[in-house]
Amino acid sequence: MAITRRVAVVAALATASILALSACAQSSGTATGAAESSTATAASAPLPAPFDGSPVKVALVRQSGAGDFFTSWGAGAAAQAKAANIDLQVTDARNDNAKQASDLEQAIAAKPAAIIIDHGQTDTIQPLVTKAVAAGIPVVIYDLALTDTTGVITTSQSDASMAQGVLDQLVKDVGDGAKVGYVSATGFAPLDRRAAVWNQYVKDHNLNVVFSTGKVTESTATDNIPLVDAALKQNPDVQAIFAPYDEITKGTVQAVIQNNLQSKVKVYGIDISNADLEVITAPDSPWVATSATDPAAVGAAVVRTLALSLAGQLGKTDVQFPAKTITQQFLADNNVTNVAELRVAEPSLKLDDVVVADWLPAVSE
Ligand code: SR1
């Protein structure tokens, strides 16, 4: 009888704490207007115009690719939009340039309060951005290279410092003159910016580039495995590989492992996700360092950039989101195995002091 009662009490306590926890989560969501799965510091000032009335219609025209980066980025953007009383209308062309052009045409025709464009090809998007600006629609771009940014707010991760951080680690680990490989693709703004830094490091550190390969597809990780596999079979003495996009990094790691080279070849990547952390922290993983932002925090910060701009409070036309270089050693030292733990170990990833206002605190997943 006594045992039965104790079991019941423990079960009741467990239920109570679960209810208390979910109540906390719900009240924080209600207080800030954020998405249910997200958290935010409560705003300490009311929403200013134009956010203080009916929801503000904003089109988010995406050209996302494979992988967790894009999913988390979208979730962060949606949560921040909800908190700012923005009705975010999202389209995603998924590597189809013609579809992104048509999505953007339709967005312009719908005359939203603003348009956010996430990734895309210069040739396809530039004429339509010019058209949107001419129509008086505010435009914010993320990870897109334009030839004419007149009237446009540009945002990106700090790609140059991301590449520098991880390449400093590469040079520290394998030294000047080492045999190195490069796996990436051209025509994507962030990858092109990282490539410029790579080329400089190759020159400055006399790196011996024994192969360059790579592509971006709808299945980037899988499609890079055979490319890197072939390169490794020709160059099994390569010491380090720079693969600056996590989907490409994962494919590269897989190729290194299937050639049983993980004790000889180090891999340096860019980006982070739960899946990436699983790969990096696996025993004997060749992926030794990555430079990253928290993509959910970046998606949210892009929406804040737009919101501040519509409220007349941005005060600049380019915003870059700082990244951190994260080593395998740092993850081990801090017992980090997922992104939630990484945010605790490296709080600056939350970007909660970047493009914020008292009425617009950062929302995170
Ligand atoms: C195909 S471009 C991929 C990159 O875009 C994002 O900004 C991520 O950092 C990713 O590496």
mmCIF file of C-alpha atoms in Angstrom, residues 57-356:
data_model
loop_
_atom_site.group_PDB
_atom_site.id
_atom_site.type_symbol
_atom_site.label_atom_id
_atom_site.label_comp_id
_atom_site.label_asym_id
_atom_site.label_seq_id
_atom_site.Cartn_x
_atom_site.Cartn_y
_atom_site.Cartn_z
ATOM 1 C CA LYS A 57 2.716 41.161 -45.260
ATOM 2 C CA VAL A 58 6.265 40.191 -46.203
ATOM 3 C CA ALA A 59 7.246 37.780 -48.982
ATOM 4 C CA LEU A 60 10.182 35.456 -48.295
ATOM 5 C CA VAL A 61 11.406 34.153 -51.660
ATOM 6 C CA ARG A 62 13.811 31.292 -50.988
ATOM 7 C CA GLN A 63 16.188 29.238 -53.073
ATOM 8 C CA SER A 64 17.081 26.794 -50.360
ATOM 9 C CA GLY A 65 19.188 23.703 -50.803
ATOM 10 C CA ALA A 66 19.606 20.351 -49.168
ATOM 11 C CA GLY A 67 20.298 20.111 -45.472
ATOM 12 C CA ASP A 68 19.550 21.273 -41.981
ATOM 13 C CA PHE A 69 21.002 24.771 -42.442
ATOM 14 C CA PHE A 70 18.102 25.844 -44.637
ATOM 15 C CA THR A 71 15.432 24.168 -42.484
ATOM 16 C CA SER A 72 16.677 25.816 -39.281
ATOM 17 C CA TRP A 73 17.111 29.181 -41.019
ATOM 18 C CA GLY A 74 13.455 29.062 -42.152
ATOM 19 C CA ALA A 75 12.235 28.099 -38.673
ATOM 20 C CA GLY A 76 14.150 31.011 -37.122
ATOM 21 C CA ALA A 77 12.781 33.447 -39.701
ATOM 22 C CA ALA A 78 9.203 32.248 -39.123
ATOM 23 C CA ALA A 79 9.475 32.527 -35.327
ATOM 24 C CA GLN A 80 10.913 36.046 -35.476
ATOM 25 C CA ALA A 81 8.269 37.125 -38.012
ATOM 26 C CA LYS A 82 5.488 35.938 -35.721
ATOM 27 C CA ALA A 83 6.959 37.900 -32.810
ATOM 28 C CA ALA A 84 7.089 41.069 -34.941
ATOM 29 C CA ASN A 85 3.501 40.787 -36.246
ATOM 30 C CA ILE A 86 4.743 39.928 -39.736
ATOM 31 C CA ASP A 87 2.669 37.677 -41.979
ATOM 32 C CA LEU A 88 5.504 35.874 -43.766
ATOM 33 C CA GLN A 89 4.492 34.372 -47.113
ATOM 34 C CA VAL A 90 7.165 31.826 -47.986
ATOM 35 C CA THR A 91 8.019 30.276 -51.362
ATOM 36 C CA ASP A 92 10.993 27.986 -51.957
ATOM 37 C CA ALA A 93 12.396 27.193 -55.397
ATOM 38 C CA ARG A 94 14.779 24.436 -54.166
ATOM 39 C CA ASN A 95 17.529 24.845 -56.776
ATOM 40 C CA ASP A 96 15.094 25.700 -59.585
ATOM 41 C CA ASN A 97 16.139 29.153 -60.860
ATOM 42 C CA ALA A 98 13.138 29.540 -63.174
ATOM 43 C CA LYS A 99 10.781 28.852 -60.288
ATOM 44 C CA GLN A 100 12.551 31.384 -58.046
ATOM 45 C CA ALA A 101 12.196 34.004 -60.795
ATOM 46 C CA SER A 102 8.511 33.270 -61.138
ATOM 47 C CA ASP A 103 8.056 33.273 -57.325
ATOM 48 C CA LEU A 104 9.699 36.683 -57.183
ATOM 49 C CA GLU A 105 7.591 38.019 -60.087
ATOM 50 C CA GLN A 106 4.449 36.944 -58.239
ATOM 51 C CA ALA A 107 5.678 38.442 -54.971
ATOM 52 C CA ILE A 108 6.289 41.813 -56.676
ATOM 53 C CA ALA A 109 2.831 41.687 -58.282
ATOM 54 C CA ALA A 110 1.232 41.073 -54.859
ATOM 55 C CA LYS A 111 2.753 44.377 -53.571
ATOM 56 C CA PRO A 112 3.806 43.196 -50.101
ATOM 57 C CA ALA A 113 5.231 45.616 -47.525
ATOM 58 C CA ALA A 114 8.667 44.133 -48.254
ATOM 59 C CA ILE A 115 10.457 41.178 -49.841
ATOM 60 C CA ILE A 116 13.248 39.041 -48.382
ATOM 61 C CA ILE A 117 15.249 37.002 -50.895
ATOM 62 C CA ASP A 118 17.217 34.065 -49.492
ATOM 63 C CA HIS A 119 19.968 32.781 -51.850
ATOM 64 C CA GLY A 120 19.657 32.758 -55.641
ATOM 65 C CA GLN A 121 21.669 33.291 -58.796
ATOM 66 C CA THR A 122 22.760 36.813 -59.731
ATOM 67 C CA ASP A 123 21.627 36.681 -63.376
ATOM 68 C CA THR A 124 18.170 35.422 -62.515
ATOM 69 C CA ILE A 125 17.460 37.677 -59.565
ATOM 70 C CA GLN A 126 19.150 41.026 -60.356
ATOM 71 C CA PRO A 127 16.573 42.249 -62.951
ATOM 72 C CA LEU A 128 13.699 41.378 -60.637
ATOM 73 C CA VAL A 129 15.297 43.110 -57.649
ATOM 74 C CA THR A 130 15.678 46.215 -59.829
ATOM 75 C CA LYS A 131 11.976 45.882 -60.716
ATOM 76 C CA ALA A 132 10.944 45.525 -57.054
ATOM 77 C CA VAL A 133 13.002 48.557 -56.015
ATOM 78 C CA ALA A 134 11.516 50.586 -58.885
ATOM 79 C CA ALA A 135 8.043 49.576 -57.647
ATOM 80 C CA GLY A 136 8.929 51.015 -54.219
ATOM 81 C CA ILE A 137 9.065 47.635 -52.439
ATOM 82 C CA PRO A 138 11.795 47.408 -49.766
ATOM 83 C CA VAL A 139 14.098 44.440 -50.453
ATOM 84 C CA VAL A 140 16.417 42.579 -48.078
ATOM 85 C CA ILE A 141 18.684 39.910 -49.538
ATOM 86 C CA TYR A 142 20.539 37.101 -47.779
ATOM 87 C CA ASP A 143 23.469 35.206 -49.328
ATOM 88 C CA LEU A 144 22.907 36.632 -52.776
ATOM 89 C CA ALA A 145 25.456 38.519 -54.902
ATOM 90 C CA LEU A 146 23.929 41.406 -56.867
ATOM 91 C CA THR A 147 25.671 43.641 -59.369
ATOM 92 C CA ASP A 148 23.502 46.605 -58.309
ATOM 93 C CA THR A 149 22.478 46.907 -54.671
ATOM 94 C CA THR A 150 20.942 50.372 -54.988
ATOM 95 C CA GLY A 151 18.036 50.584 -52.555
ATOM 96 C CA VAL A 152 18.650 47.053 -51.264
ATOM 97 C CA ILE A 153 19.664 45.904 -47.771
ATOM 98 C CA THR A 154 22.267 43.157 -47.959
ATOM 99 C CA THR A 155 22.844 40.515 -45.290
ATOM 100 C CA SER A 156 25.121 37.515 -44.985
ATOM 101 C CA GLN A 157 27.156 35.539 -42.542
ATOM 102 C CA SER A 158 30.664 36.932 -42.188
ATOM 103 C CA ASP A 159 31.872 34.474 -44.840
ATOM 104 C CA ALA A 160 35.405 35.837 -45.011
ATOM 105 C CA SER A 161 35.983 35.503 -41.273
ATOM 106 C CA MET A 162 34.323 32.065 -41.273
ATOM 107 C CA ALA A 163 36.759 30.827 -43.895
ATOM 108 C CA GLN A 164 39.710 32.531 -42.170
ATOM 109 C CA GLY A 165 38.869 30.921 -38.818
ATOM 110 C CA VAL A 166 38.810 27.406 -40.141
ATOM 111 C CA LEU A 167 41.755 27.869 -42.509
ATOM 112 C CA ASP A 168 43.889 29.270 -39.679
ATOM 113 C CA GLN A 169 43.181 26.000 -37.901
ATOM 114 C CA LEU A 170 44.054 23.999 -41.036
ATOM 115 C CA VAL A 171 47.400 25.763 -41.418
ATOM 116 C CA LYS A 172 48.094 25.349 -37.685
ATOM 117 C CA ASP A 173 47.378 21.596 -37.938
ATOM 118 C CA VAL A 174 49.180 20.663 -41.177
ATOM 119 C CA GLY A 175 51.566 23.584 -41.780
ATOM 120 C CA ASP A 176 52.648 25.629 -44.794
ATOM 121 C CA GLY A 177 53.264 23.686 -48.002
ATOM 122 C CA ALA A 178 50.919 20.821 -47.022
ATOM 123 C CA LYS A 179 49.097 18.728 -49.634
ATOM 124 C CA VAL A 180 45.476 19.841 -49.567
ATOM 125 C CA GLY A 181 42.197 19.236 -51.373
ATOM 126 C CA TYR A 182 39.260 21.578 -52.023
ATOM 127 C CA VAL A 183 35.613 20.543 -52.362
ATOM 128 C CA SER A 184 33.083 23.249 -53.205
ATOM 129 C CA ALA A 185 31.123 24.785 -56.104
ATOM 130 C CA THR A 186 30.974 28.137 -57.875
ATOM 131 C CA GLY A 187 28.069 30.510 -58.504
ATOM 132 C CA PHE A 188 26.779 30.585 -54.912
ATOM 133 C CA ALA A 189 27.535 33.860 -53.121
ATOM 134 C CA PRO A 190 28.717 32.392 -49.787
ATOM 135 C CA LEU A 191 30.806 29.704 -51.470
ATOM 136 C CA ASP A 192 32.384 32.247 -53.832
ATOM 137 C CA ARG A 193 33.288 34.504 -50.888
ATOM 138 C CA ARG A 194 34.835 31.560 -49.032
ATOM 139 C CA ALA A 195 36.701 30.567 -52.202
ATOM 140 C CA ALA A 196 38.358 33.999 -52.368
ATOM 141 C CA VAL A 197 39.765 33.465 -48.864
ATOM 142 C CA TRP A 198 40.852 29.910 -49.746
ATOM 143 C CA ASN A 199 42.771 31.157 -52.789
ATOM 144 C CA GLN A 200 44.549 33.726 -50.626
ATOM 145 C CA TYR A 201 45.525 31.108 -48.012
ATOM 146 C CA VAL A 202 46.790 28.784 -50.750
ATOM 147 C CA LYS A 203 49.079 31.606 -51.946
ATOM 148 C CA ASP A 204 50.140 32.879 -48.533
ATOM 149 C CA HIS A 205 50.867 29.427 -47.102
ATOM 150 C CA ASN A 206 52.186 27.812 -50.253
ATOM 151 C CA LEU A 207 49.585 25.053 -49.983
ATOM 152 C CA ASN A 208 49.892 22.294 -52.585
ATOM 153 C CA VAL A 209 46.346 21.831 -53.943
ATOM 154 C CA VAL A 210 46.282 18.244 -55.239
ATOM 155 C CA PHE A 211 42.585 18.274 -56.149
ATOM 156 C CA SER A 212 39.604 20.618 -56.514
ATOM 157 C CA THR A 213 36.163 19.125 -57.005
ATOM 158 C CA GLY A 214 32.581 19.362 -55.725
ATOM 159 C CA LYS A 215 29.052 20.341 -56.661
ATOM 160 C CA VAL A 216 25.784 21.581 -55.185
ATOM 161 C CA THR A 217 22.699 19.527 -56.062
ATOM 162 C CA GLU A 218 19.408 18.511 -54.473
ATOM 163 C CA SER A 219 21.407 15.749 -52.703
ATOM 164 C CA THR A 220 24.660 17.552 -52.112
ATOM 165 C CA ALA A 221 26.109 15.272 -49.418
ATOM 166 C CA THR A 222 25.470 12.068 -51.371
ATOM 167 C CA ASP A 223 26.514 13.490 -54.725
ATOM 168 C CA ASN A 224 29.915 14.648 -53.443
ATOM 169 C CA ILE A 225 30.917 11.223 -52.083
ATOM 170 C CA PRO A 226 31.941 9.708 -55.467
ATOM 171 C CA LEU A 227 33.751 12.917 -56.488
ATOM 172 C CA VAL A 228 35.875 12.984 -53.342
ATOM 173 C CA ASP A 229 36.276 9.203 -53.416
ATOM 174 C CA ALA A 230 37.855 9.427 -56.881
ATOM 175 C CA ALA A 231 40.071 12.349 -55.812
ATOM 176 C CA LEU A 232 41.268 10.453 -52.743
ATOM 177 C CA LYS A 233 42.065 7.321 -54.769
ATOM 178 C CA GLN A 234 44.346 9.476 -56.954
ATOM 179 C CA ASN A 235 45.772 11.437 -54.000
ATOM 180 C CA PRO A 236 45.792 9.235 -50.890
ATOM 181 C CA ASP A 237 48.623 11.348 -49.457
ATOM 182 C CA VAL A 238 46.469 14.496 -49.154
ATOM 183 C CA GLN A 239 46.748 15.863 -45.594
ATOM 184 C CA ALA A 240 43.758 18.189 -45.289
ATOM 185 C CA ILE A 241 40.561 19.026 -47.195
ATOM 186 C CA PHE A 242 38.622 22.302 -47.096
ATOM 187 C CA ALA A 243 34.927 21.602 -47.771
ATOM 188 C CA PRO A 244 33.121 24.865 -46.928
ATOM 189 C CA TYR A 245 29.404 23.897 -46.796
ATOM 190 C CA ASP A 246 28.239 21.269 -44.315
ATOM 191 C CA GLU A 247 26.431 19.135 -46.876
ATOM 192 C CA ILE A 248 29.666 19.008 -48.893
ATOM 193 C CA THR A 249 31.669 18.450 -45.686
ATOM 194 C CA LYS A 250 29.521 15.438 -44.790
ATOM 195 C CA GLY A 251 30.013 13.886 -48.225
ATOM 196 C CA THR A 252 33.746 14.524 -47.938
ATOM 197 C CA VAL A 253 33.923 12.901 -44.496
ATOM 198 C CA GLN A 254 32.079 9.853 -45.824
ATOM 199 C CA ALA A 255 34.535 9.502 -48.708
ATOM 200 C CA VAL A 256 37.514 9.788 -46.344
ATOM 201 C CA ILE A 257 36.069 7.081 -44.102
ATOM 202 C CA GLN A 258 35.245 4.698 -46.940
ATOM 203 C CA ASN A 259 38.867 4.995 -48.087
ATOM 204 C CA ASN A 260 40.006 4.272 -44.533
ATOM 205 C CA LEU A 261 41.990 7.531 -44.466
ATOM 206 C CA GLN A 262 40.451 9.046 -41.332
ATOM 207 C CA SER A 263 43.687 8.857 -39.350
ATOM 208 C CA LYS A 264 45.639 10.611 -42.141
ATOM 209 C CA VAL A 265 43.288 13.209 -43.668
ATOM 210 C CA LYS A 266 41.741 16.081 -41.707
ATOM 211 C CA VAL A 267 38.545 17.738 -42.943
ATOM 212 C CA TYR A 268 37.642 21.404 -42.328
ATOM 213 C CA GLY A 269 34.036 22.479 -42.892
ATOM 214 C CA ILE A 270 31.589 25.331 -42.540
ATOM 215 C CA ASP A 271 28.142 25.335 -40.839
ATOM 216 C CA ILE A 272 26.730 23.351 -37.930
ATOM 217 C CA SER A 273 23.598 21.312 -37.187
ATOM 218 C CA ASN A 274 22.616 18.434 -34.906
ATOM 219 C CA ALA A 275 23.461 15.993 -37.702
ATOM 220 C CA ASP A 276 26.845 17.692 -38.269
ATOM 221 C CA LEU A 277 27.642 17.542 -34.558
ATOM 222 C CA GLU A 278 26.947 13.821 -34.589
ATOM 223 C CA VAL A 279 29.479 13.415 -37.415
ATOM 224 C CA ILE A 280 32.122 15.694 -35.842
ATOM 225 C CA THR A 281 31.917 14.083 -32.394
ATOM 226 C CA ALA A 282 31.900 10.465 -33.649
ATOM 227 C CA PRO A 283 34.997 8.503 -32.579
ATOM 228 C CA ASP A 284 37.929 9.059 -35.001
ATOM 229 C CA SER A 285 35.970 11.564 -37.111
ATOM 230 C CA PRO A 286 38.218 13.331 -39.634
ATOM 231 C CA TRP A 287 36.020 16.513 -39.431
ATOM 232 C CA VAL A 288 38.206 18.426 -36.972
ATOM 233 C CA ALA A 289 36.895 21.998 -37.216
ATOM 234 C CA THR A 290 34.021 24.014 -38.616
ATOM 235 C CA SER A 291 33.148 27.711 -38.700
ATOM 236 C CA ALA A 292 29.502 28.339 -38.034
ATOM 237 C CA THR A 293 26.604 30.508 -37.083
ATOM 238 C CA ASP A 294 23.389 29.163 -35.583
ATOM 239 C CA PRO A 295 21.246 29.143 -38.757
ATOM 240 C CA ALA A 296 18.007 29.622 -36.801
ATOM 241 C CA ALA A 297 19.514 32.733 -35.205
ATOM 242 C CA VAL A 298 20.585 34.001 -38.642
ATOM 243 C CA GLY A 299 17.107 33.479 -40.174
ATOM 244 C CA ALA A 300 15.640 35.394 -37.218
ATOM 245 C CA ALA A 301 18.242 38.166 -37.540
ATOM 246 C CA VAL A 302 17.470 38.650 -41.246
ATOM 247 C CA VAL A 303 13.790 39.199 -40.350
ATOM 248 C CA ARG A 304 14.827 41.656 -37.605
ATOM 249 C CA THR A 305 16.964 43.509 -40.145
ATOM 250 C CA LEU A 306 13.896 43.940 -42.314
ATOM 251 C CA ALA A 307 11.678 44.913 -39.372
ATOM 252 C CA LEU A 308 14.127 47.564 -38.123
ATOM 253 C CA SER A 309 14.430 48.910 -41.634
ATOM 254 C CA LEU A 310 10.633 49.211 -42.079
ATOM 255 C CA ALA A 311 10.453 50.965 -38.712
ATOM 256 C CA GLY A 312 13.140 53.405 -39.894
ATOM 257 C CA GLN A 313 15.592 52.210 -37.234
ATOM 258 C CA LEU A 314 18.211 50.175 -39.111
ATOM 259 C CA GLY A 315 20.691 52.943 -39.918
ATOM 260 C CA LYS A 316 22.808 50.861 -42.346
ATOM 261 C CA THR A 317 22.446 48.944 -45.588
ATOM 262 C CA ASP A 318 24.647 45.916 -44.922
ATOM 263 C CA VAL A 319 24.456 43.542 -41.967
ATOM 264 C CA GLN A 320 26.870 40.663 -41.423
ATOM 265 C CA PHE A 321 26.279 37.960 -38.855
ATOM 266 C CA PRO A 322 29.380 36.901 -36.929
ATOM 267 C CA ALA A 323 30.365 33.228 -36.786
ATOM 268 C CA LYS A 324 32.551 31.108 -34.485
ATOM 269 C CA THR A 325 35.175 28.547 -35.315
ATOM 270 C CA ILE A 326 34.413 25.364 -33.425
ATOM 271 C CA THR A 327 36.937 22.570 -33.020
ATOM 272 C CA GLN A 328 36.402 18.938 -32.114
ATOM 273 C CA GLN A 329 38.421 19.691 -28.965
ATOM 274 C CA PHE A 330 36.084 22.530 -27.943
ATOM 275 C CA LEU A 331 33.075 20.217 -28.336
ATOM 276 C CA ALA A 332 34.742 17.501 -26.256
ATOM 277 C CA ASP A 333 35.861 19.946 -23.555
ATOM 278 C CA ASN A 334 32.328 21.348 -23.261
ATOM 279 C CA ASN A 335 30.443 18.050 -23.672
ATOM 280 C CA VAL A 336 28.560 19.471 -26.646
ATOM 281 C CA THR A 337 26.629 16.940 -28.734
ATOM 282 C CA ASN A 338 23.823 19.068 -30.190
ATOM 283 C CA VAL A 339 23.032 22.644 -31.192
ATOM 284 C CA ALA A 340 21.096 23.400 -27.985
ATOM 285 C CA GLU A 341 24.194 22.530 -25.929
ATOM 286 C CA LEU A 342 26.375 24.505 -28.324
ATOM 287 C CA ARG A 343 24.248 27.636 -27.760
ATOM 288 C CA VAL A 344 24.930 27.272 -24.025
ATOM 289 C CA ALA A 345 28.680 26.731 -24.532
ATOM 290 C CA GLU A 346 28.928 29.582 -27.068
ATOM 291 C CA PRO A 347 26.089 32.053 -26.279
ATOM 292 C CA SER A 348 27.227 34.600 -28.890
ATOM 293 C CA LEU A 349 25.742 32.223 -31.508
ATOM 294 C CA LYS A 350 22.272 33.356 -30.408
ATOM 295 C CA LEU A 351 22.930 36.778 -31.988
ATOM 296 C CA ASP A 352 20.786 38.296 -29.259
ATOM 297 C CA ASP A 353 22.686 41.585 -29.395
ATOM 298 C CA VAL A 354 22.656 41.867 -33.207
ATOM 299 C CA VAL A 355 19.958 44.002 -34.931
ATOM 300 C CA VAL A 356 17.711 44.092 -31.873
#
